[in-house]
Amino acid sequence: MPTFVYMTRCDGCGHCVDICPSDIMHIDKTYRRAFNIEPNMCWECYSCVKACPQNAIDARGYADFAPLGHSVRVLREEEKNTISWKIKFRNGHEKNFESPIRTTKWGTIPSPAELPPPSEADFKSQELAHEPDALNIDSGLPALTPGQLKKGVV
Ligand code: SF4
Ligand code: SF4
């Protein structure tokens, strides 16, 4: 479900523009409010929904999920660390979901610039940057040994 912006709620802060991986959230030059320039190219990642401090972004439901007359309200509740979804069907039925959206507290993830630079050994490692610490795994990631890569090994 692609997103759209309620322009009357938006204050033009630009957080959704900065975070959108598809670069489709733009600020209207005249009204200084955000809008989704190409819903067909929306990844439906909802990063913009989570980033919007004004709760100005909602999802446009697909016809099979919430047909005409529906609404899909998405509410970011920072103090509870949750995203709430309120789905209203055209016959008046409502469904409410609440889901935690991250395991770390809002604003506590350091930026790459704040983390120590990679060492020579890190460049030769199969692990991604800051693994396994970033995954909260103490004992290291399970990895295949070269012998296990031979054909026929299960
Ligand atoms: Fe961009 Fe993701 Fe929001 Fe779609 S849901 S507009 S891809 S941030
Ligand atoms: Fe508007 Fe929300 Fe985007 Fe800020 S993050 S520009 S308030 S839609």
CSV table of C-alpha atoms and ligand atoms in Angstrom, one decimal, residues 1-5 15-26 35-39 41-51 57-58, ligand 1:
chain,number,residue,atom,x,y,z
A,1,MET,CA,0.0,0.0,0.0
A,2,PRO,CA,1.7,3.2,-1.1
A,3,THR,CA,1.6,6.2,1.2
A,4,PHE,CA,0.1,9.7,0.9
A,5,VAL,CA,0.4,12.9,2.9
A,15,HIS,CA,12.1,13.9,7.5
A,16,CYS,CA,10.1,11.8,5.1
A,17,VAL,CA,12.1,13.2,2.2
A,18,ASP,CA,15.4,12.4,3.8
A,19,ILE,CA,14.5,8.8,4.7
A,20,CYS,CA,12.6,7.6,1.6
A,21,PRO,CA,14.7,5.0,-0.1
A,22,SER,CA,12.8,5.5,-3.3
A,23,ASP,CA,13.2,9.3,-3.3
A,24,ILE,CA,9.6,9.8,-4.1
A,25,MET,CA,8.7,12.0,-1.1
A,26,HIS,CA,9.2,15.6,-2.2
A,35,PHE,CA,3.8,14.7,-1.2
A,36,ASN,CA,4.4,11.3,-2.7
A,37,ILE,CA,5.3,12.1,-6.3
A,38,GLU,CA,5.0,8.6,-7.6
A,39,PRO,CA,3.0,6.1,-5.5
A,41,MET,CA,7.3,3.4,-7.1
A,42,CYS,CA,6.6,3.2,-3.4
A,43,TRP,CA,8.5,0.4,-1.7
A,44,GLU,CA,5.9,0.3,1.0
A,45,CYS,CA,8.6,0.3,3.6
A,46,TYR,CA,6.8,2.8,5.7
A,47,SER,CA,10.0,4.5,6.8
A,48,CYS,CA,8.3,7.8,6.1
A,49,VAL,CA,5.3,6.9,8.3
A,50,LYS,CA,7.6,6.0,11.1
A,51,ALA,CA,9.7,9.1,10.7
A,57,ILE,CA,1.4,10.1,6.4
A,58,ASP,CA,-1.1,7.3,5.8
B,1,SF4,FE1,9.2,6.2,0.5
B,1,SF4,FE2,9.0,3.9,1.9
B,1,SF4,FE3,7.4,6.0,2.4
B,1,SF4,FE4,7.1,4.6,0.1
B,1,SF4,S1,6.7,3.9,2.2
B,1,SF4,S2,7.1,6.8,0.3
B,1,SF4,S3,9.2,4.1,-0.3
B,1,SF4,S4,9.6,5.9,2.7
